[in-house]
Short mmCIF file of C-alpha atoms in Angstrom, two decimals:
data_model
loop_
_atom_site.label_atom_id
_atom_site.label_comp_id
_atom_site.label_asym_id
_atom_site.label_seq_id
_atom_site.Cartn_x
_atom_site.Cartn_y
_atom_site.Cartn_z
CA MET G 1 116.53 115.86 90.40
CA SER G 2 115.57 114.35 93.59
CA VAL G 3 112.74 115.53 95.75
CA ILE G 4 113.76 118.04 98.62
CA GLU G 5 112.11 117.68 101.99
CA ILE G 6 111.33 121.18 103.23
CA GLU G 7 112.66 121.65 106.80
CA SER G 8 112.00 125.20 107.51
CA GLU G 9 110.13 128.21 106.28
CA ALA G 10 113.55 130.03 105.60
CA GLN G 11 114.61 127.02 103.31
CA PHE G 12 111.39 127.23 101.32
CA SER G 13 111.95 130.89 100.77
CA GLN G 14 115.21 130.47 99.69
CA LEU G 15 114.67 127.78 97.30
CA THR G 16 111.68 129.48 95.59
CA LYS G 17 113.39 132.70 95.22
CA GLU G 18 116.98 131.61 93.81
CA ASP G 19 115.02 129.13 91.54
CA SER G 20 112.11 131.34 90.73
CA ASN G 21 112.48 131.32 86.88
CA ARG G 22 112.18 127.60 87.14
CA LEU G 23 108.95 125.61 87.33
CA ILE G 24 108.51 124.53 91.07
CA ALA G 25 106.21 121.55 92.06
CA LEU G 26 105.10 121.88 95.61
CA TYR G 27 103.56 118.62 97.24
CA PHE G 28 101.91 119.15 100.63
CA HIS G 29 101.32 115.92 102.52
CA THR G 30 100.88 114.55 106.13
CA PRO G 31 101.98 111.29 107.35
CA TRP G 32 98.45 110.16 108.47
CA ALA G 33 96.59 110.51 105.05
CA GLY G 34 96.27 107.44 103.37
CA PRO G 35 96.20 108.95 99.95
CA CYS G 36 99.61 110.61 100.53
CA GLN G 37 101.19 107.18 100.81
CA ALA G 38 100.84 106.39 97.24
CA MET G 39 101.61 110.02 95.89
CA ASN G 40 104.68 110.20 97.91
CA ALA G 41 106.23 107.35 95.42
CA VAL G 42 104.47 109.09 92.45
CA PHE G 43 106.10 112.55 93.42
CA ARG G 44 109.54 110.95 93.76
CA THR G 45 109.13 109.00 90.46
CA LEU G 46 108.31 112.22 88.58
CA ALA G 47 111.16 114.30 90.06
CA GLU G 48 113.65 111.61 88.30
CA ALA G 49 111.96 112.17 85.08
CA HIS G 50 111.61 116.04 85.07
CA LYS G 51 115.16 117.17 85.61
CA SER G 52 114.40 121.00 84.87
CA VAL G 53 111.62 121.08 87.47
CA LEU G 54 112.25 121.64 91.20
CA PHE G 55 110.23 119.32 93.31
CA LEU G 56 109.69 120.31 96.85
CA SER G 57 108.00 118.09 99.49
CA ILE G 58 106.02 119.98 102.41
CA ASN G 59 104.68 118.43 105.41
CA ALA G 60 101.47 120.32 105.69
CA GLU G 61 101.19 120.02 109.32
CA ASP G 62 104.87 120.38 110.53
CA HIS G 63 104.94 123.80 108.33
CA ALA G 64 101.53 125.33 108.83
CA GLU G 65 102.89 128.71 108.00
CA ILE G 66 103.64 127.77 104.45
CA SER G 67 100.35 125.68 104.15
CA GLU G 68 98.65 129.06 105.34
CA ILE G 69 100.19 131.00 102.53
CA PHE G 70 98.75 128.54 99.89
CA GLU G 71 95.56 128.07 101.71
CA VAL G 72 96.31 124.28 101.93
CA SER G 73 93.05 122.72 103.44
CA ALA G 74 93.43 119.21 102.44
CA VAL G 75 96.10 116.61 101.49
CA PRO G 76 97.51 115.46 98.98
CA TYR G 77 97.78 118.97 97.60
CA PHE G 78 99.91 120.22 94.62
CA ILE G 79 100.92 123.49 93.38
CA LEU G 80 102.92 124.34 90.23
CA ILE G 81 104.56 127.81 90.51
CA ARG G 82 106.91 129.84 88.22
CA ASN G 83 108.30 133.56 89.09
CA SER G 84 106.00 133.58 92.20
CA THR G 85 102.88 132.89 90.13
CA ILE G 86 100.55 130.24 90.68
CA LEU G 87 100.32 128.18 87.29
CA LYS G 88 97.95 125.23 88.57
CA GLU G 89 96.39 123.94 91.92
CA LEU G 90 95.43 120.37 92.31
CA SER G 91 93.90 118.56 95.26
CA GLY G 92 93.60 114.78 95.75
CA ALA G 93 95.41 111.66 94.91
CA ASP G 94 95.01 111.76 90.98
CA PRO G 95 98.55 111.02 89.45
CA LYS G 96 97.42 111.31 85.72
CA GLU G 97 95.82 115.05 86.65
CA PHE G 98 99.13 115.99 88.04
CA VAL G 99 101.21 114.57 85.29
CA THR G 100 99.20 116.31 82.78
CA ALA G 101 99.68 119.52 84.41
CA LEU G 102 103.39 119.01 84.92
CA ASN G 103 103.60 118.22 81.13
CA GLN G 104 101.64 121.14 80.11
CA PHE G 105 103.62 123.83 82.15
CA SER G 106 107.11 122.02 82.10
CA GLY G 107 107.21 121.49 78.22
CA GLU G 108 108.36 117.99 78.89
CA SER G 109 106.84 114.56 78.29
CA VAL G 110 108.04 111.51 80.62
CA ALA G 111 106.92 109.12 78.11
CA GLN G 112 110.40 108.69 76.73
CA SER G 113 112.12 108.39 80.24
CA THR G 114 109.54 106.23 82.22
CA SER G 115 109.93 102.81 80.64
CA SER G 116 111.42 101.58 84.01
CA THR G 117 109.00 103.42 86.18
CA ASN G 118 105.54 102.38 87.76
CA GLY G 119 103.70 103.48 84.77
CA ALA G 120 101.69 106.37 86.53
CA ALA G 121 102.94 108.97 84.09
CA PRO G 122 102.60 107.91 80.58
CA GLU G 123 99.10 106.77 81.00
CA ALA G 124 97.92 110.31 81.32
CA GLN G 125 98.49 111.06 77.76
CA PRO G 126 95.58 109.94 76.04
CA GLU G 127 92.85 110.84 78.38
CA GLN G 128 92.95 114.38 77.40
CA LYS G 129 90.94 113.50 74.08
CA GLU G 130 88.08 111.23 73.78
CA GLU G 131 86.71 109.75 77.30
CA SER G 132 84.13 107.19 77.27
CA PRO G 133 81.26 107.68 79.50
CA GLU G 134 82.38 104.91 81.71
CA ALA G 135 85.85 106.12 82.06
CA LEU G 136 84.61 109.53 82.80
CA ASN G 137 82.18 108.27 85.48
CA GLU G 138 84.94 106.36 86.99
CA ARG G 139 87.03 109.69 87.25
CA LEU G 140 84.43 111.41 88.72
CA LYS G 141 83.93 108.64 91.49
CA LYS G 142 87.54 109.16 92.25
CA LEU G 143 87.62 112.88 92.29
CA THR G 144 84.41 113.37 94.50
CA SER G 145 86.09 111.04 96.84
CA ALA G 146 89.49 112.52 96.59
CA ALA G 147 88.88 113.96 100.11
CA PRO G 148 86.35 113.65 102.75
CA VAL G 149 84.90 116.89 102.04
CA MET G 150 85.12 118.12 98.06
CA LEU G 151 84.18 121.29 96.70
CA PHE G 152 83.69 121.60 93.03
CA MET G 153 83.78 125.44 92.49
CA LYS G 154 84.61 127.99 89.97
CA GLY G 155 88.28 129.13 90.73
CA SER G 156 90.13 128.35 93.83
CA PRO G 157 89.53 128.77 97.62
CA SER G 158 92.16 131.79 97.42
CA SER G 159 90.67 133.24 94.21
CA PRO G 160 86.97 132.21 93.61
CA GLN G 161 85.47 132.92 90.28
CA CYS G 162 82.05 133.56 91.46
CA GLY G 163 80.00 134.94 94.32
CA PHE G 164 78.26 131.48 95.10
CA SER G 165 81.82 129.70 95.23
CA ARG G 166 83.03 132.41 97.44
CA GLN G 167 80.02 132.00 99.80
CA VAL G 168 80.58 128.17 100.19
CA VAL G 169 84.39 128.48 100.50
CA ALA G 170 83.40 131.25 103.60
CA ILE G 171 80.88 128.65 105.11
CA LEU G 172 83.32 125.79 105.12
CA ARG G 173 86.32 128.00 106.65
CA GLU G 174 83.67 129.63 109.27
CA HIS G 175 82.88 125.94 110.35
CA GLN G 176 86.59 125.01 110.25
CA VAL G 177 85.96 121.98 107.77
CA ARG G 178 89.07 121.07 106.02
CA PHE G 179 88.12 120.20 102.03
CA GLY G 180 89.76 119.61 98.95
CA PHE G 181 88.54 121.37 95.83
CA PHE G 182 88.48 121.17 92.12
CA ASP G 183 88.47 124.10 89.65
CA ILE G 184 85.71 123.11 87.18
CA LEU G 185 86.91 126.21 84.92
CA LYS G 186 90.05 124.29 84.10
CA ASP G 187 88.32 121.09 82.82
CA ASP G 188 85.13 121.21 80.99
CA THR G 189 84.70 117.47 80.79
CA VAL G 190 84.31 117.27 84.60
CA ARG G 191 82.37 120.57 84.62
CA GLN G 192 79.68 119.09 82.21
CA GLY G 193 80.15 115.40 83.30
CA LEU G 194 79.40 116.31 87.04
CA LYS G 195 75.73 117.76 85.95
CA THR G 196 74.91 114.26 85.10
CA PHE G 197 76.88 112.62 87.67
CA SER G 198 75.07 114.27 90.61
CA ASP G 199 71.84 115.28 88.47
CA TRP G 200 72.34 118.87 89.62
CA PRO G 201 73.02 121.43 87.02
CA THR G 202 74.87 124.44 88.65
CA PHE G 203 78.02 125.02 90.85
CA PRO G 204 79.53 124.99 93.16
CA GLN G 205 78.64 121.47 94.34
CA LEU G 206 79.65 119.83 97.54
CA TYR G 207 80.28 116.23 98.16
CA MET G 208 81.17 114.33 101.50
CA ASN G 209 82.52 110.82 101.58
CA GLY G 210 81.86 110.76 97.94
CA GLU G 211 77.93 111.72 98.34
CA PHE G 212 76.76 114.73 96.73
CA GLN G 213 75.46 116.98 99.39
CA GLY G 214 74.12 120.15 97.13
CA GLY G 215 74.89 123.56 96.12
CA LEU G 216 74.87 126.91 98.32
CA ASP G 217 71.29 127.16 99.00
CA ILE G 218 71.18 123.43 100.19
CA ILE G 219 74.10 123.91 102.44
CA LYS G 220 72.92 126.69 104.06
CA GLU G 221 69.33 124.77 104.72
CA SER G 222 71.18 121.93 106.07
CA ILE G 223 73.28 124.07 108.40
CA GLU G 224 69.93 126.00 109.82
CA GLU G 225 68.55 122.55 110.22
CA ASP G 226 71.19 121.14 112.05
CA PRO G 227 74.26 123.29 113.31
CA ASN G 228 76.45 120.32 113.40
CA PHE G 229 75.59 119.19 109.72
CA PHE G 230 79.18 118.93 108.62
CA GLN G 231 80.56 117.04 111.55
CA ASN G 232 77.32 114.40 111.34
CA ALA G 233 77.75 114.14 107.63
CA THR G 234 81.55 113.44 107.67
CA GLN G 235 81.27 111.12 110.50
CA ALA G 236 78.29 109.38 108.79
CA GLU G 237 80.48 106.76 107.05
CA ALA G 238 83.45 106.71 109.36
#
């Protein structure tokens, strides 16, 4: 099935309600975000491979009301839903992670149907098992740079699973900071790897432009010392 471009909130509601029993993949994007350019092609390729899944593409800025429903604060952003229940949320341009989640919840594998595709999908299969320290380090570099501001937290912004994560999300929203996030509870390899990668044993962890900034206490201190902390930090490497 080809990707359906959402043109209105009414169309979105109709499609998600009438096909609620199907697995639905939501892809939030914007024309100006560089990482979205590559993920556009990946999303279309996966739509052709997974015929049983409904693929919906949503311009996050043109359809802010839909973005707000799912609390989308950074793009690219993927959500898998079924029966109006969110199964998985992913932020950032990581095709392998999205493919793994898609295979998990659809019960399909694209390995047999991607011989003529760009190869992004089948590569995801072996990475779930043993991952070398070098490969993990490279994956962490990509994850921490997936958005200008990346929060590694317990749970999601819409459903934090610890008080510290909830507080950092509140701080980011208070300062109107757009951020991507990664739920460390859903990937223990990333959770343990980040402790070494950042030389920091606890979560949440906040990264800006791929650089570790600290946990809750350090972020609070940084804001006290510099009220424009977020603006200055994100522009430092611009």
